[in-house]
PDB file of C-alpha atoms in Angstrom:
ATOM      1  CA  MET A   6      -0.141   0.110  -0.014  1.00  0.00           C
ATOM      2  CA  PRO A   7       1.082   3.568  -0.518  1.00  0.00           C
ATOM      3  CA  HIS A   8       2.758   5.609   2.301  1.00  0.00           C
ATOM      4  CA  ASN A   9       0.018   7.512   4.049  1.00  0.00           C
ATOM      5  CA  LYS A  10      -0.268   9.578   7.270  1.00  0.00           C
ATOM      6  CA  ASN A  11      -3.264   7.327   8.258  1.00  0.00           C
ATOM      7  CA  LEU A  12      -1.765   3.940   8.683  1.00  0.00           C
ATOM      8  CA  ASN A  13      -5.196   2.507   8.607  1.00  0.00           C
ATOM      9  CA  TYR A  14      -5.935   3.750   5.122  1.00  0.00           C
ATOM     10  CA  GLN A  15      -7.825   1.474   2.803  1.00  0.00           C
ATOM     11  CA  PRO A  16      -8.685   2.455  -0.969  1.00  0.00           C
ATOM     12  CA  PHE A  17     -12.272   1.241  -0.207  1.00  0.00           C
ATOM     13  CA  GLN A  18     -14.884   1.444   2.470  1.00  0.00           C
ATOM     14  CA  VAL A  19     -17.168  -1.535   2.920  1.00  0.00           C
ATOM     15  CA  ILE A  20     -20.666  -1.867   4.535  1.00  0.00           C
ATOM     16  CA  GLU A  21     -21.771  -5.479   5.270  1.00  0.00           C
ATOM     17  CA  ASN A  22     -25.030  -6.943   5.734  1.00  0.00           C
ATOM     18  CA  HIS A  23     -24.890 -10.580   5.192  1.00  0.00           C
ATOM     19  CA  ASP A  24     -28.723 -10.843   5.012  1.00  0.00           C
ATOM     20  CA  SER A  25     -28.828  -8.630   1.909  1.00  0.00           C
ATOM     21  CA  ARG A  26     -28.635  -9.587  -1.723  1.00  0.00           C
ATOM     22  CA  VAL A  27     -28.178  -5.874  -2.516  1.00  0.00           C
ATOM     23  CA  LEU A  28     -24.710  -4.423  -3.326  1.00  0.00           C
ATOM     24  CA  LEU A  29     -24.379  -0.633  -3.772  1.00  0.00           C
ATOM     25  CA  LEU A  30     -21.292   0.455  -5.519  1.00  0.00           C
ATOM     26  CA  CYS A  31     -19.918   4.163  -5.316  1.00  0.00           C
ATOM     27  CA  ASP A  32     -16.913   4.310  -7.680  1.00  0.00           C
ATOM     28  CA  HIS A  33     -16.375   8.046  -7.294  1.00  0.00           C
ATOM     29  CA  ALA A  34     -17.211   8.611  -3.622  1.00  0.00           C
ATOM     30  CA  SER A  35     -14.203  10.512  -2.427  1.00  0.00           C
ATOM     31  CA  ASN A  36     -11.960  13.426  -3.381  1.00  0.00           C
ATOM     32  CA  HIS A  37      -9.207  11.946  -1.096  1.00  0.00           C
ATOM     33  CA  ILE A  38      -5.829  11.952  -2.651  1.00  0.00           C
ATOM     34  CA  PRO A  39      -2.950  10.490  -0.254  1.00  0.00           C
ATOM     35  CA  TYR A  40      -0.524  13.051   0.730  1.00  0.00           C
ATOM     36  CA  ILE A  41       2.343  11.585  -0.963  1.00  0.00           C
ATOM     37  CA  TYR A  42       0.683  12.629  -4.242  1.00  0.00           C
ATOM     38  CA  ASN A  43       0.622  16.240  -3.143  1.00  0.00           C
ATOM     39  CA  ASN A  44      -3.058  16.532  -4.397  1.00  0.00           C
ATOM     40  CA  LEU A  45      -1.790  16.029  -7.834  1.00  0.00           C
ATOM     41  CA  ASN A  46      -0.789  19.780  -7.788  1.00  0.00           C
ATOM     42  CA  ILE A  47      -4.542  20.699  -8.088  1.00  0.00           C
ATOM     43  CA  SER A  48      -5.603  24.058  -6.671  1.00  0.00           C
ATOM     44  CA  ASP A  49      -7.599  24.033  -3.355  1.00  0.00           C
ATOM     45  CA  GLU A  50     -10.496  25.510  -5.096  1.00  0.00           C
ATOM     46  CA  ASN A  51     -10.618  22.692  -7.512  1.00  0.00           C
ATOM     47  CA  LEU A  52     -10.291  19.847  -5.177  1.00  0.00           C
ATOM     48  CA  SER A  53     -14.187  20.163  -4.352  1.00  0.00           C
ATOM     49  CA  ARG A  54     -15.078  20.484  -7.820  1.00  0.00           C
ATOM     50  CA  HIS A  55     -17.036  17.536  -9.723  1.00  0.00           C
ATOM     51  CA  ILE A  56     -13.833  16.705 -11.696  1.00  0.00           C
ATOM     52  CA  VAL A  57     -12.456  15.263  -8.596  1.00  0.00           C
ATOM     53  CA  TYR A  58     -15.346  13.229  -7.280  1.00  0.00           C
ATOM     54  CA  ASP A  59     -19.124  12.622  -7.539  1.00  0.00           C
ATOM     55  CA  ILE A  60     -20.494  15.254  -5.164  1.00  0.00           C
ATOM     56  CA  GLY A  61     -23.044  13.941  -2.724  1.00  0.00           C
ATOM     57  CA  SER A  62     -22.946  10.421  -3.917  1.00  0.00           C
ATOM     58  CA  LYS A  63     -21.241   9.014  -0.848  1.00  0.00           C
ATOM     59  CA  GLY A  64     -23.557  10.432   1.485  1.00  0.00           C
ATOM     60  CA  VAL A  65     -26.619   9.171  -0.551  1.00  0.00           C
ATOM     61  CA  THR A  66     -25.119   5.527  -0.890  1.00  0.00           C
ATOM     62  CA  ILE A  67     -24.357   5.295   2.970  1.00  0.00           C
ATOM     63  CA  SER A  68     -27.878   6.584   3.957  1.00  0.00           C
ATOM     64  CA  LEU A  69     -29.475   4.185   1.209  1.00  0.00           C
ATOM     65  CA  ALA A  70     -27.370   1.170   2.421  1.00  0.00           C
ATOM     66  CA  ASN A  71     -28.459   1.850   5.954  1.00  0.00           C
ATOM     67  CA  LEU A  72     -32.129   2.254   4.916  1.00  0.00           C
ATOM     68  CA  LEU A  73     -32.120  -0.938   2.681  1.00  0.00           C
ATOM     69  CA  LYS A  74     -29.881  -2.796   5.168  1.00  0.00           C
ATOM     70  CA  SER A  75     -27.805  -3.587   2.178  1.00  0.00           C
ATOM     71  CA  ASN A  76     -24.154  -4.121   1.481  1.00  0.00           C
ATOM     72  CA  ALA A  77     -21.964  -1.474  -0.038  1.00  0.00           C
ATOM     73  CA  ILE A  78     -18.423  -0.674  -1.378  1.00  0.00           C
ATOM     74  CA  LEU A  79     -17.361   2.773  -1.808  1.00  0.00           C
ATOM     75  CA  SER A  80     -13.965   4.222  -3.323  1.00  0.00           C
ATOM     76  CA  ASN A  81     -11.704   6.047  -0.899  1.00  0.00           C
ATOM     77  CA  PHE A  82      -9.629   7.847  -3.558  1.00  0.00           C
ATOM     78  CA  SER A  83     -10.347  10.532  -6.130  1.00  0.00           C
ATOM     79  CA  ARG A  84     -11.172   9.489  -9.634  1.00  0.00           C
ATOM     80  CA  LEU A  85      -8.302  11.817 -10.783  1.00  0.00           C
ATOM     81  CA  LEU A  86      -5.846   9.615  -9.017  1.00  0.00           C
ATOM     82  CA  ILE A  87      -7.279   6.665 -11.124  1.00  0.00           C
ATOM     83  CA  ASP A  88     -10.806   6.051 -12.211  1.00  0.00           C
ATOM     84  CA  PRO A  89     -12.097   2.679 -11.060  1.00  0.00           C
ATOM     85  CA  ASN A  90     -15.000   3.072 -13.491  1.00  0.00           C
ATOM     86  CA  ARG A  91     -12.824   2.435 -16.527  1.00  0.00           C
ATOM     87  CA  ALA A  92     -11.057  -0.313 -18.226  1.00  0.00           C
ATOM     88  CA  LEU A  93      -7.555  -0.710 -17.704  1.00  0.00           C
ATOM     89  CA  ASN A  94      -6.804   0.306 -21.370  1.00  0.00           C
ATOM     90  CA  ASP A  95      -9.121   3.229 -21.403  1.00  0.00           C
ATOM     91  CA  PRO A  96      -7.413   6.415 -22.259  1.00  0.00           C
ATOM     92  CA  THR A  97      -9.262   8.224 -19.480  1.00  0.00           C
ATOM     93  CA  LEU A  98      -8.159   5.809 -16.637  1.00  0.00           C
ATOM     94  CA  ILE A  99      -5.913   8.531 -15.517  1.00  0.00           C
ATOM     95  CA  MET A 100      -7.077  11.901 -16.642  1.00  0.00           C
ATOM     96  CA  LYS A 101      -4.685  14.572 -17.770  1.00  0.00           C
ATOM     97  CA  ILE A 102      -7.323  17.108 -18.306  1.00  0.00           C
ATOM     98  CA  SER A 103     -10.807  17.292 -17.189  1.00  0.00           C
ATOM     99  CA  ASP A 104     -13.529  19.951 -17.922  1.00  0.00           C
ATOM    100  CA  ASN A 105     -10.872  21.943 -19.439  1.00  0.00           C
ATOM    101  CA  TYR A 106      -8.754  21.809 -16.168  1.00  0.00           C
ATOM    102  CA  ILE A 107      -5.134  20.472 -16.519  1.00  0.00           C
ATOM    103  CA  ILE A 108      -4.136  17.922 -13.802  1.00  0.00           C
ATOM    104  CA  PRO A 109      -0.423  18.624 -13.239  1.00  0.00           C
ATOM    105  CA  GLY A 110       0.187  15.546 -11.275  1.00  0.00           C
ATOM    106  CA  ASN A 111      -1.167  13.291 -14.069  1.00  0.00           C
ATOM    107  CA  LEU A 112       1.335  14.658 -16.717  1.00  0.00           C
ATOM    108  CA  ASN A 113       4.166  12.611 -17.844  1.00  0.00           C
ATOM    109  CA  LEU A 114       3.550   9.536 -15.863  1.00  0.00           C
ATOM    110  CA  ASP A 115       5.785   6.642 -16.638  1.00  0.00           C
ATOM    111  CA  ASN A 116       4.548   2.936 -16.555  1.00  0.00           C
ATOM    112  CA  ASN A 117       5.800   2.522 -13.148  1.00  0.00           C
ATOM    113  CA  LYS A 118       3.960   5.177 -11.682  1.00  0.00           C
ATOM    114  CA  CYS A 119       0.709   4.272 -13.518  1.00  0.00           C
ATOM    115  CA  LEU A 120       1.216   0.521 -12.269  1.00  0.00           C
ATOM    116  CA  ASN A 121       1.497   1.846  -8.705  1.00  0.00           C
ATOM    117  CA  ARG A 122      -1.801   3.452  -8.710  1.00  0.00           C
ATOM    118  CA  ILE A 123      -3.536   0.393 -10.420  1.00  0.00           C
ATOM    119  CA  ASN A 124      -1.935  -1.880  -7.688  1.00  0.00           C
ATOM    120  CA  ASN A 125      -2.590   0.296  -4.904  1.00  0.00           C
ATOM    121  CA  PHE A 126      -6.015   1.728  -5.554  1.00  0.00           C
ATOM    122  CA  TYR A 127      -7.714   0.347  -8.711  1.00  0.00           C
ATOM    123  CA  LYS A 128      -7.179  -3.308  -8.049  1.00  0.00           C
ATOM    124  CA  PRO A 129      -7.910  -3.559  -4.379  1.00  0.00           C
ATOM    125  CA  TYR A 130     -11.299  -1.739  -4.840  1.00  0.00           C
ATOM    126  CA  HIS A 131     -12.284  -4.024  -7.716  1.00  0.00           C
ATOM    127  CA  GLU A 132     -11.056  -7.081  -5.848  1.00  0.00           C
ATOM    128  CA  ALA A 133     -13.288  -6.080  -2.916  1.00  0.00           C
ATOM    129  CA  VAL A 134     -16.397  -5.852  -5.287  1.00  0.00           C
ATOM    130  CA  LYS A 135     -15.443  -9.318  -6.676  1.00  0.00           C
ATOM    131  CA  LYS A 136     -15.049 -10.813  -3.464  1.00  0.00           C
ATOM    132  CA  LYS A 137     -18.652  -9.607  -2.190  1.00  0.00           C
ATOM    133  CA  ILE A 138     -20.220 -10.813  -5.350  1.00  0.00           C
ATOM    134  CA  ASN A 139     -18.509 -14.343  -4.988  1.00  0.00           C
ATOM    135  CA  ASP A 140     -19.569 -14.477  -1.333  1.00  0.00           C
ATOM    136  CA  LEU A 141     -23.191 -13.990  -2.419  1.00  0.00           C
ATOM    137  CA  LEU A 142     -23.191 -16.373  -5.304  1.00  0.00           C
ATOM    138  CA  SER A 143     -21.386 -19.041  -3.097  1.00  0.00           C
ATOM    139  CA  ARG A 144     -24.436 -18.901  -1.036  1.00  0.00           C
ATOM    140  CA  ASN A 145     -26.796 -19.360  -4.011  1.00  0.00           C
ATOM    141  CA  VAL A 146     -27.900 -15.664  -3.726  1.00  0.00           C
ATOM    142  CA  VAL A 147     -28.285 -13.734  -7.033  1.00  0.00           C
ATOM    143  CA  PRO A 148     -26.953 -10.111  -6.171  1.00  0.00           C
ATOM    144  CA  ILE A 149     -28.528  -6.888  -7.244  1.00  0.00           C
ATOM    145  CA  ILE A 150     -25.973  -4.402  -7.993  1.00  0.00           C
ATOM    146  CA  ILE A 151     -26.762  -0.726  -7.989  1.00  0.00           C
ATOM    147  CA  SER A 152     -24.172   1.549  -8.845  1.00  0.00           C
ATOM    148  CA  MET A 153     -24.385   5.122  -7.413  1.00  0.00           C
ATOM    149  CA  HIS A 154     -23.260   8.313  -9.283  1.00  0.00           C
ATOM    150  CA  SER A 155     -23.872  11.881  -9.496  1.00  0.00           C
ATOM    151  CA  PHE A 156     -23.630  14.473 -12.265  1.00  0.00           C
ATOM    152  CA  THR A 157     -22.885  18.211 -12.406  1.00  0.00           C
ATOM    153  CA  PRO A 158     -26.144  20.337 -13.301  1.00  0.00           C
ATOM    154  CA  ILE A 159     -24.170  22.459 -15.990  1.00  0.00           C
ATOM    155  CA  PHE A 160     -21.347  20.989 -18.265  1.00  0.00           C
ATOM    156  CA  ARG A 161     -19.434  23.103 -20.683  1.00  0.00           C
ATOM    157  CA  GLY A 162     -22.183  25.889 -20.430  1.00  0.00           C
ATOM    158  CA  ILE A 163     -25.152  23.239 -21.224  1.00  0.00           C
ATOM    159  CA  GLU A 164     -27.824  22.939 -18.478  1.00  0.00           C
ATOM    160  CA  ARG A 165     -28.812  19.283 -17.728  1.00  0.00           C
ATOM    161  CA  PRO A 166     -32.451  19.208 -16.859  1.00  0.00           C
ATOM    162  CA  TRP A 167     -32.808  15.767 -15.397  1.00  0.00           C
ATOM    163  CA  HIS A 168     -33.172  15.381 -11.567  1.00  0.00           C
ATOM    164  CA  ILE A 169     -32.203  11.729 -11.791  1.00  0.00           C
ATOM    165  CA  SER A 170     -31.078   9.510 -14.460  1.00  0.00           C
ATOM    166  CA  ILE A 171     -31.090   5.743 -14.971  1.00  0.00           C
ATOM    167  CA  LEU A 172     -28.470   4.075 -16.951  1.00  0.00           C
ATOM    168  CA  TRP A 173     -28.226   0.639 -18.380  1.00  0.00           C
ATOM    169  CA  ASP A 174     -26.653  -1.524 -21.185  1.00  0.00           C
ATOM    170  CA  GLN A 175     -28.402  -4.759 -22.281  1.00  0.00           C
ATOM    171  CA  ASP A 176     -29.997  -5.956 -19.195  1.00  0.00           C
ATOM    172  CA  THR A 177     -33.111  -4.052 -18.264  1.00  0.00           C
ATOM    173  CA  ARG A 178     -34.580  -6.484 -15.540  1.00  0.00           C
ATOM    174  CA  PHE A 179     -33.803  -3.749 -12.933  1.00  0.00           C
ATOM    175  CA  SER A 180     -33.659  -0.570 -14.790  1.00  0.00           C
ATOM    176  CA  GLY A 181     -37.001  -1.071 -16.678  1.00  0.00           C
ATOM    177  CA  PRO A 182     -39.203  -1.209 -13.747  1.00  0.00           C
ATOM    178  CA  LEU A 183     -37.235   1.231 -11.781  1.00  0.00           C
ATOM    179  CA  ILE A 184     -37.992   3.782 -14.528  1.00  0.00           C
ATOM    180  CA  ASP A 185     -41.494   2.725 -14.586  1.00  0.00           C
ATOM    181  CA  PHE A 186     -41.699   3.490 -10.865  1.00  0.00           C
ATOM    182  CA  LEU A 187     -39.949   6.800 -11.060  1.00  0.00           C
ATOM    183  CA  GLU A 188     -42.048   8.014 -14.002  1.00  0.00           C
ATOM    184  CA  SER A 189     -45.552   6.938 -12.175  1.00  0.00           C
ATOM    185  CA  ASP A 190     -44.609   9.332  -9.456  1.00  0.00           C
ATOM    186  CA  ASN A 191     -44.420  12.380 -11.706  1.00  0.00           C
ATOM    187  CA  GLU A 192     -42.254  14.137  -9.317  1.00  0.00           C
ATOM    188  CA  TYR A 193     -38.896  14.516 -11.214  1.00  0.00           C
ATOM    189  CA  ILE A 194     -37.592  14.619 -14.798  1.00  0.00           C
ATOM    190  CA  ILE A 195     -36.038  11.288 -15.534  1.00  0.00           C
ATOM    191  CA  GLY A 196     -33.242  10.811 -17.711  1.00  0.00           C
ATOM    192  CA  LYS A 197     -32.655   7.617 -19.555  1.00  0.00           C
ATOM    193  CA  ASN A 198     -28.980   6.932 -20.422  1.00  0.00           C
ATOM    194  CA  GLU A 199     -28.360  10.661 -19.768  1.00  0.00           C
ATOM    195  CA  PRO A 200     -26.132  12.302 -19.505  1.00  0.00           C
ATOM    196  CA  TYR A 201     -23.938   9.368 -20.366  1.00  0.00           C
ATOM    197  CA  SER A 202     -24.552   5.915 -21.811  1.00  0.00           C
ATOM    198  CA  GLY A 203     -24.620   2.869 -19.705  1.00  0.00           C
ATOM    199  CA  SER A 204     -22.892   0.598 -22.319  1.00  0.00           C
ATOM    200  CA  LEU A 205     -19.301   1.807 -21.681  1.00  0.00           C
ATOM    201  CA  LYS A 206     -17.402  -1.479 -22.105  1.00  0.00           C
ATOM    202  CA  GLY A 207     -14.979  -2.002 -19.219  1.00  0.00           C
ATOM    203  CA  ASP A 208     -16.663   0.058 -16.605  1.00  0.00           C
ATOM    204  CA  THR A 209     -17.560  -1.315 -13.253  1.00  0.00           C
ATOM    205  CA  LEU A 210     -21.040  -2.552 -14.103  1.00  0.00           C
ATOM    206  CA  TYR A 211     -19.747  -4.132 -17.388  1.00  0.00           C
ATOM    207  CA  ARG A 212     -16.968  -5.874 -15.639  1.00  0.00           C
ATOM    208  CA  HIS A 213     -18.795  -7.177 -12.435  1.00  0.00           C
ATOM    209  CA  ALA A 214     -22.564  -7.521 -13.623  1.00  0.00           C
ATOM    210  CA  SER A 215     -23.013  -7.483 -17.368  1.00  0.00           C
ATOM    211  CA  LEU A 216     -20.358 -10.163 -18.071  1.00  0.00           C
ATOM    212  CA  ASN A 217     -21.569 -12.389 -15.270  1.00  0.00           C
ATOM    213  CA  GLY A 218     -25.433 -12.034 -15.991  1.00  0.00           C
ATOM    214  CA  ILE A 219     -25.928 -10.233 -12.674  1.00  0.00           C
ATOM    215  CA  PRO A 220     -29.117  -7.791 -12.357  1.00  0.00           C
ATOM    216  CA  HIS A 221     -27.891  -4.309 -12.167  1.00  0.00           C
ATOM    217  CA  VAL A 222     -28.677  -0.577 -12.611  1.00  0.00           C
ATOM    218  CA  LEU A 223     -26.630   2.704 -12.493  1.00  0.00           C
ATOM    219  CA  ILE A 224     -28.244   5.763 -10.934  1.00  0.00           C
ATOM    220  CA  GLU A 225     -27.210   9.276 -11.483  1.00  0.00           C
ATOM    221  CA  ILE A 226     -28.388  12.111  -9.293  1.00  0.00           C
ATOM    222  CA  ARG A 227     -27.782  15.800 -10.121  1.00  0.00           C
ATOM    223  CA  GLN A 228     -25.496  17.162  -7.839  1.00  0.00           C
ATOM    224  CA  ASP A 229     -27.288  20.387  -6.736  1.00  0.00           C
ATOM    225  CA  LEU A 230     -29.877  18.307  -5.351  1.00  0.00           C
ATOM    226  CA  ILE A 231     -27.542  16.334  -3.127  1.00  0.00           C
ATOM    227  CA  SER A 232     -24.791  18.788  -2.178  1.00  0.00           C
ATOM    228  CA  ASP A 233     -25.608  18.734   1.610  1.00  0.00           C
ATOM    229  CA  ALA A 234     -26.723  16.219   4.121  1.00  0.00           C
ATOM    230  CA  GLU A 235     -30.384  17.035   3.866  1.00  0.00           C
ATOM    231  CA  GLY A 236     -30.535  16.464   0.267  1.00  0.00           C
ATOM    232  CA  GLN A 237     -28.811  13.265   0.381  1.00  0.00           C
ATOM    233  CA  GLN A 238     -31.025  11.922   3.085  1.00  0.00           C
ATOM    234  CA  LYS A 239     -33.997  13.054   1.116  1.00  0.00           C
ATOM    235  CA  TRP A 240     -32.986  11.259  -2.017  1.00  0.00           C
ATOM    236  CA  ALA A 241     -32.062   8.040  -0.115  1.00  0.00           C
ATOM    237  CA  LEU A 242     -35.226   7.938   1.474  1.00  0.00           C
ATOM    238  CA  TYR A 243     -37.090   8.327  -1.894  1.00  0.00           C
ATOM    239  CA  LEU A 244     -34.743   5.695  -3.493  1.00  0.00           C
ATOM    240  CA  ASN A 245     -35.302   3.288  -0.625  1.00  0.00           C
ATOM    241  CA  LYS A 246     -39.213   3.567  -1.077  1.00  0.00           C
ATOM    242  CA  ILE A 247     -38.859   2.594  -4.667  1.00  0.00           C
ATOM    243  CA  ILE A 248     -36.088   0.026  -4.535  1.00  0.00           C
ATOM    244  CA  SER A 249     -37.639  -1.807  -1.821  1.00  0.00           C
ATOM    245  CA  ARG A 250     -40.645  -2.553  -3.807  1.00  0.00           C
ATOM    246  CA  LEU A 251     -38.644  -3.955  -6.631  1.00  0.00           C
ATOM    247  CA  LEU A 252     -36.365  -6.381  -4.931  1.00  0.00           C
ATOM    248  CA  ASP A 253     -38.739  -9.269  -4.938  1.00  0.00           C
ATOM    249  CA  LEU A 254     -39.371  -9.111  -8.921  1.00  0.00           C
ATOM    250  CA  ASN A 255     -39.215 -12.677 -10.342  1.00  0.00           C
ATOM    251  CA  GLY A 256     -36.786 -11.514 -13.002  1.00  0.00           C
ATOM    252  CA  LEU A 257     -34.147 -10.740 -10.606  1.00  0.00           C
ATOM    253  CA  ASN A 258     -33.741 -14.251  -9.150  1.00  0.00           C
ATOM    254  CA  TYR A 259     -31.464 -15.750 -11.923  1.00  0.00           C
ATOM    255  CA  ILE A 260     -28.141 -15.297 -13.689  1.00  0.00           C
ATOM    256  CA  ASP A 261     -28.888 -14.196 -17.360  1.00  0.00           C
ATOM    257  CA  VAL A 262     -25.993 -15.303 -19.373  1.00  0.00           C
TER     258      VAL A 262
END
């Protein structure tokens, strides 16, 4: 593990509930950058921006896990150090520029420095996810994987109208009914594979869910709605109300490969 002032540092946080089949994932939960990386020479005002982490996603994930009494695994490092929601061969695995901001500490990295980040942050996170999934499968329990993200309300000058968005690739066993419930409420503007596509090959859900036939969904919430504890709890309560109704659907009880 990398040198860190906190000797108990782990690149991920785990919430365990052995009685639950639900596994919440939060790839971009943290803006933490271990001190040996000198914050990647990012200015202080930029360390709290959306380019560094998914604002509000950690609070929503933890609150939702507590309400659902589910499992959860959250990253404990910034996406700018290395992005766990990318394939290892993805050119955006370690971003050199994000939203027109140059990341000085990511310029001119040699292979050894990249490998260090892969081994110390990326791999342990994914190994923790894989371990939990295998634990559930070993008990003949089909997991339901829910990946929690957030998106900035304005990107490159363009406003994003959705309050919440549901992303999926081929498997719609969970995303379809979830969208139906959200739309039936008529409370929010619902995005469908917005502002990103759910079909990114090599991302976390592709790697751990799609390739293994495990039911899953990715949820994106607009960051201005969950920028404080009150908003995070509000959305966790709302999602708990809906997700709890969906967990017993027949289509979620088998591996679809």
